[in-house]
Amino acid sequence: MQQTILAISGKPGLYRLISRGNNNLIVEALDETHKRMPAFATDRITSLADVAMFTETDDVPLMDVLENMKNLEGGKIASINEKKASGKELRDYFTKVLPEWDQDRVQNSHIKKLISWYNILIKAGITDFKEAEENTSSEEEAPTAE
């Protein structure tokens, strides 16, 4: 899932990778329209797996942040309306999601986009944010014999 969900600069929402062409990608909107369209090399296309949020220590992968939001919201749509919330409300909400976030580098617009993306994914039925990472982390956490 992480590699096939894309954000395209200049286009709202999120897209699922459907197919690859010679000079483009065919993507499908994750909203109600499910509109398919080409995305070209000139578009700035980012996989959600490549996105991270700034914290006071290490950057946290977006999938971990989305998982925290899912746990906070009980797997439901976000309880805050990102379009109507004040900057303080956004920051207070995000502190519940990611307590150690970098308040100097993360802007209100980043929090709004994160909430919007979370809602799009939940409405599309995509809730396994850490599916690929769980396999690797469980191997790392296995006890070792000394």
PDB file of C-alpha atoms in Angstrom:
ATOM      1  CA  MET A   1       0.000   0.000   0.000  1.00  0.00           C
ATOM      2  CA  GLN A   2       2.700   2.470   0.974  1.00  0.00           C
ATOM      3  CA  GLN A   3       4.392   2.460  -2.415  1.00  0.00           C
ATOM      4  CA  THR A   4       1.189   2.671  -4.447  1.00  0.00           C
ATOM      5  CA  ILE A   5      -0.491   5.590  -2.656  1.00  0.00           C
ATOM      6  CA  LEU A   6       0.796   8.818  -4.158  1.00  0.00           C
ATOM      7  CA  ALA A   7       0.581  12.548  -3.591  1.00  0.00           C
ATOM      8  CA  ILE A   8       0.930  14.720  -6.695  1.00  0.00           C
ATOM      9  CA  SER A   9       2.099  18.292  -6.250  1.00  0.00           C
ATOM     10  CA  GLY A  10      -0.496  20.806  -7.413  1.00  0.00           C
ATOM     11  CA  LYS A  11      -3.335  18.286  -7.307  1.00  0.00           C
ATOM     12  CA  PRO A  12      -5.518  17.875  -4.226  1.00  0.00           C
ATOM     13  CA  GLY A  13      -6.031  14.535  -2.547  1.00  0.00           C
ATOM     14  CA  LEU A  14      -4.287  11.213  -2.860  1.00  0.00           C
ATOM     15  CA  TYR A  15      -3.990   8.797  -5.765  1.00  0.00           C
ATOM     16  CA  ARG A  16      -3.494   5.061  -6.200  1.00  0.00           C
ATOM     17  CA  LEU A  17      -0.995   3.844  -8.776  1.00  0.00           C
ATOM     18  CA  ILE A  18      -2.884   1.760 -11.342  1.00  0.00           C
ATOM     19  CA  SER A  19      -0.395   1.255 -14.167  1.00  0.00           C
ATOM     20  CA  ARG A  20       2.865   2.483 -15.631  1.00  0.00           C
ATOM     21  CA  GLY A  21       3.084   3.789 -19.180  1.00  0.00           C
ATOM     22  CA  ASN A  22       6.126   4.739 -21.264  1.00  0.00           C
ATOM     23  CA  ASN A  23       6.274   8.357 -20.140  1.00  0.00           C
ATOM     24  CA  ASN A  24       3.664   8.466 -17.409  1.00  0.00           C
ATOM     25  CA  LEU A  25       1.826   6.734 -14.602  1.00  0.00           C
ATOM     26  CA  ILE A  26      -1.880   6.023 -14.609  1.00  0.00           C
ATOM     27  CA  VAL A  27      -3.343   7.011 -11.248  1.00  0.00           C
ATOM     28  CA  GLU A  28      -6.811   6.829  -9.743  1.00  0.00           C
ATOM     29  CA  ALA A  29      -8.173   9.366  -7.262  1.00  0.00           C
ATOM     30  CA  LEU A  30      -8.922   7.881  -3.835  1.00  0.00           C
ATOM     31  CA  ASP A  31     -11.991  10.109  -3.459  1.00  0.00           C
ATOM     32  CA  GLU A  32     -15.579   9.267  -4.431  1.00  0.00           C
ATOM     33  CA  THR A  33     -14.965  10.000  -8.139  1.00  0.00           C
ATOM     34  CA  HIS A  34     -12.265   7.312  -8.628  1.00  0.00           C
ATOM     35  CA  LYS A  35     -11.249   9.366 -11.657  1.00  0.00           C
ATOM     36  CA  ARG A  36      -8.272   7.978 -13.564  1.00  0.00           C
ATOM     37  CA  MET A  37      -5.708  10.229 -15.177  1.00  0.00           C
ATOM     38  CA  PRO A  38      -2.107  10.240 -16.334  1.00  0.00           C
ATOM     39  CA  ALA A  39       0.649  11.643 -14.143  1.00  0.00           C
ATOM     40  CA  PHE A  40       3.761  12.690 -16.031  1.00  0.00           C
ATOM     41  CA  ALA A  41       7.445  12.904 -15.135  1.00  0.00           C
ATOM     42  CA  THR A  42       7.089  16.703 -14.922  1.00  0.00           C
ATOM     43  CA  ASP A  43       4.609  16.302 -12.030  1.00  0.00           C
ATOM     44  CA  ARG A  44       6.191  16.050  -8.604  1.00  0.00           C
ATOM     45  CA  ILE A  45       4.950  12.638  -7.482  1.00  0.00           C
ATOM     46  CA  THR A  46       5.678  11.383  -3.970  1.00  0.00           C
ATOM     47  CA  SER A  47       4.913   7.994  -2.477  1.00  0.00           C
ATOM     48  CA  LEU A  48       3.503   8.205   1.050  1.00  0.00           C
ATOM     49  CA  ALA A  49       6.241   5.795   2.132  1.00  0.00           C
ATOM     50  CA  ASP A  50       8.779   8.553   1.345  1.00  0.00           C
ATOM     51  CA  VAL A  51       7.135  11.202   3.553  1.00  0.00           C
ATOM     52  CA  ALA A  52       8.131  11.864   7.164  1.00  0.00           C
ATOM     53  CA  MET A  53       7.201  14.379   9.865  1.00  0.00           C
ATOM     54  CA  PHE A  54       9.795  16.445  11.697  1.00  0.00           C
ATOM     55  CA  THR A  55      10.280  15.758  15.411  1.00  0.00           C
ATOM     56  CA  GLU A  56      12.713  17.015  18.012  1.00  0.00           C
ATOM     57  CA  THR A  57      14.854  13.901  17.502  1.00  0.00           C
ATOM     58  CA  ASP A  58      14.506  11.714  14.380  1.00  0.00           C
ATOM     59  CA  ASP A  59      11.990  12.211  11.590  1.00  0.00           C
ATOM     60  CA  VAL A  60       8.995   9.911  11.970  1.00  0.00           C
ATOM     61  CA  PRO A  61       7.672   8.099   8.871  1.00  0.00           C
ATOM     62  CA  LEU A  62       4.234   9.283   7.799  1.00  0.00           C
ATOM     63  CA  MET A  63       2.861   5.751   8.175  1.00  0.00           C
ATOM     64  CA  ASP A  64       3.709   5.825  11.909  1.00  0.00           C
ATOM     65  CA  VAL A  65       1.965   9.192  12.291  1.00  0.00           C
ATOM     66  CA  LEU A  66      -1.117   7.887  10.440  1.00  0.00           C
ATOM     67  CA  GLU A  67      -1.127   4.800  12.681  1.00  0.00           C
ATOM     68  CA  ASN A  68      -1.026   7.091  15.751  1.00  0.00           C
ATOM     69  CA  MET A  69      -3.980   9.049  14.350  1.00  0.00           C
ATOM     70  CA  LYS A  70      -5.899   5.816  13.715  1.00  0.00           C
ATOM     71  CA  ASN A  71      -5.286   4.719  17.316  1.00  0.00           C
ATOM     72  CA  LEU A  72      -6.316   8.133  18.672  1.00  0.00           C
ATOM     73  CA  GLU A  73      -9.494   8.235  16.560  1.00  0.00           C
ATOM     74  CA  GLY A  74     -10.370   4.561  16.948  1.00  0.00           C
ATOM     75  CA  GLY A  75     -10.078   3.976  13.195  1.00  0.00           C
ATOM     76  CA  LYS A  76     -12.695   6.631  12.414  1.00  0.00           C
ATOM     77  CA  ILE A  77     -12.560   9.956  10.554  1.00  0.00           C
ATOM     78  CA  ALA A  78     -10.565  12.658  12.394  1.00  0.00           C
ATOM     79  CA  SER A  79     -12.526  14.355  15.169  1.00  0.00           C
ATOM     80  CA  ILE A  80     -11.175  17.764  14.143  1.00  0.00           C
ATOM     81  CA  ASN A  81     -12.254  19.672  11.041  1.00  0.00           C
ATOM     82  CA  GLU A  82      -8.948  20.770   9.495  1.00  0.00           C
ATOM     83  CA  LYS A  83     -10.646  23.470   7.405  1.00  0.00           C
ATOM     84  CA  LYS A  84     -12.361  25.235  10.312  1.00  0.00           C
ATOM     85  CA  ALA A  85      -9.920  24.611  13.157  1.00  0.00           C
ATOM     86  CA  SER A  86      -7.730  27.432  14.432  1.00  0.00           C
ATOM     87  CA  GLY A  87      -3.950  27.135  14.427  1.00  0.00           C
ATOM     88  CA  LYS A  88      -3.942  26.481  18.164  1.00  0.00           C
ATOM     89  CA  GLU A  89      -6.568  23.730  17.825  1.00  0.00           C
ATOM     90  CA  LEU A  90      -4.539  22.085  15.048  1.00  0.00           C
ATOM     91  CA  ARG A  91      -1.353  22.204  17.113  1.00  0.00           C
ATOM     92  CA  ASP A  92      -3.090  20.880  20.239  1.00  0.00           C
ATOM     93  CA  TYR A  93      -4.593  18.010  18.234  1.00  0.00           C
ATOM     94  CA  PHE A  94      -1.270  17.166  16.605  1.00  0.00           C
ATOM     95  CA  THR A  95       0.424  17.098  20.017  1.00  0.00           C
ATOM     96  CA  LYS A  96      -1.937  14.221  20.929  1.00  0.00           C
ATOM     97  CA  VAL A  97      -0.941  12.402  17.722  1.00  0.00           C
ATOM     98  CA  LEU A  98       2.816  13.016  17.837  1.00  0.00           C
ATOM     99  CA  PRO A  99       3.912  14.547  21.173  1.00  0.00           C
ATOM    100  CA  GLU A 100       7.561  15.150  20.181  1.00  0.00           C
ATOM    101  CA  TRP A 101       6.845  16.977  16.876  1.00  0.00           C
ATOM    102  CA  ASP A 102       9.090  19.878  15.902  1.00  0.00           C
ATOM    103  CA  GLN A 103       6.951  22.976  16.457  1.00  0.00           C
ATOM    104  CA  ASP A 104       9.366  25.192  14.531  1.00  0.00           C
ATOM    105  CA  ARG A 105       9.470  23.189  11.298  1.00  0.00           C
ATOM    106  CA  VAL A 106       5.951  21.678  11.125  1.00  0.00           C
ATOM    107  CA  GLN A 107       3.516  24.287   9.853  1.00  0.00           C
ATOM    108  CA  ASN A 108      -0.263  24.435  10.313  1.00  0.00           C
ATOM    109  CA  SER A 109      -0.604  23.678   6.595  1.00  0.00           C
ATOM    110  CA  HIS A 110       1.319  20.419   7.110  1.00  0.00           C
ATOM    111  CA  ILE A 111      -1.048  19.385   9.900  1.00  0.00           C
ATOM    112  CA  LYS A 112      -4.082  20.252   7.749  1.00  0.00           C
ATOM    113  CA  LYS A 113      -2.726  18.166   4.869  1.00  0.00           C
ATOM    114  CA  LEU A 114      -1.988  15.246   7.200  1.00  0.00           C
ATOM    115  CA  ILE A 115      -5.545  15.293   8.602  1.00  0.00           C
ATOM    116  CA  SER A 116      -6.966  15.580   5.096  1.00  0.00           C
ATOM    117  CA  TRP A 117      -4.875  12.628   3.859  1.00  0.00           C
ATOM    118  CA  TYR A 118      -5.847  10.568   6.901  1.00  0.00           C
ATOM    119  CA  ASN A 119      -9.541  11.198   6.224  1.00  0.00           C
ATOM    120  CA  ILE A 120      -9.146  10.309   2.530  1.00  0.00           C
ATOM    121  CA  LEU A 121      -7.434   7.023   3.413  1.00  0.00           C
ATOM    122  CA  ILE A 122     -10.041   6.099   6.036  1.00  0.00           C
ATOM    123  CA  LYS A 123     -12.931   6.866   3.656  1.00  0.00           C
ATOM    124  CA  ALA A 124     -11.227   4.737   0.991  1.00  0.00           C
ATOM    125  CA  GLY A 125     -11.038   1.825   3.445  1.00  0.00           C
ATOM    126  CA  ILE A 126      -7.251   1.930   3.734  1.00  0.00           C
ATOM    127  CA  THR A 127      -6.364   1.446   7.386  1.00  0.00           C
ATOM    128  CA  ASP A 128      -3.308  -0.851   7.378  1.00  0.00           C
ATOM    129  CA  PHE A 129      -0.755   1.935   7.614  1.00  0.00           C
ATOM    130  CA  LYS A 130       2.070  -0.173   9.033  1.00  0.00           C
ATOM    131  CA  GLU A 131       1.473  -3.427   7.133  1.00  0.00           C
ATOM    132  CA  ALA A 132       4.922  -3.697   5.528  1.00  0.00           C
ATOM    133  CA  GLU A 133       6.838  -2.380   8.524  1.00  0.00           C
ATOM    134  CA  GLU A 134       5.327  -4.871  10.983  1.00  0.00           C
ATOM    135  CA  ASN A 135       7.029  -7.781   9.217  1.00  0.00           C
ATOM    136  CA  THR A 136      10.484  -6.233   9.481  1.00  0.00           C
ATOM    137  CA  SER A 137      10.111  -4.844  13.009  1.00  0.00           C
ATOM    138  CA  SER A 138       8.874  -8.172  14.427  1.00  0.00           C
ATOM    139  CA  GLU A 139      12.045  -9.831  13.113  1.00  0.00           C
ATOM    140  CA  GLU A 140      14.216  -7.174  14.721  1.00  0.00           C
ATOM    141  CA  GLU A 141      12.452  -7.505  18.075  1.00  0.00           C
ATOM    142  CA  ALA A 142      12.915 -11.273  18.265  1.00  0.00           C
ATOM    143  CA  PRO A 143      14.999 -12.229  21.316  1.00  0.00           C
ATOM    144  CA  THR A 144      18.539 -13.297  20.612  1.00  0.00           C
ATOM    145  CA  ALA A 145      20.367 -16.085  22.417  1.00  0.00           C
ATOM    146  CA  GLU A 146      23.647 -14.997  23.964  1.00  0.00           C
TER     147      GLU A 146
END
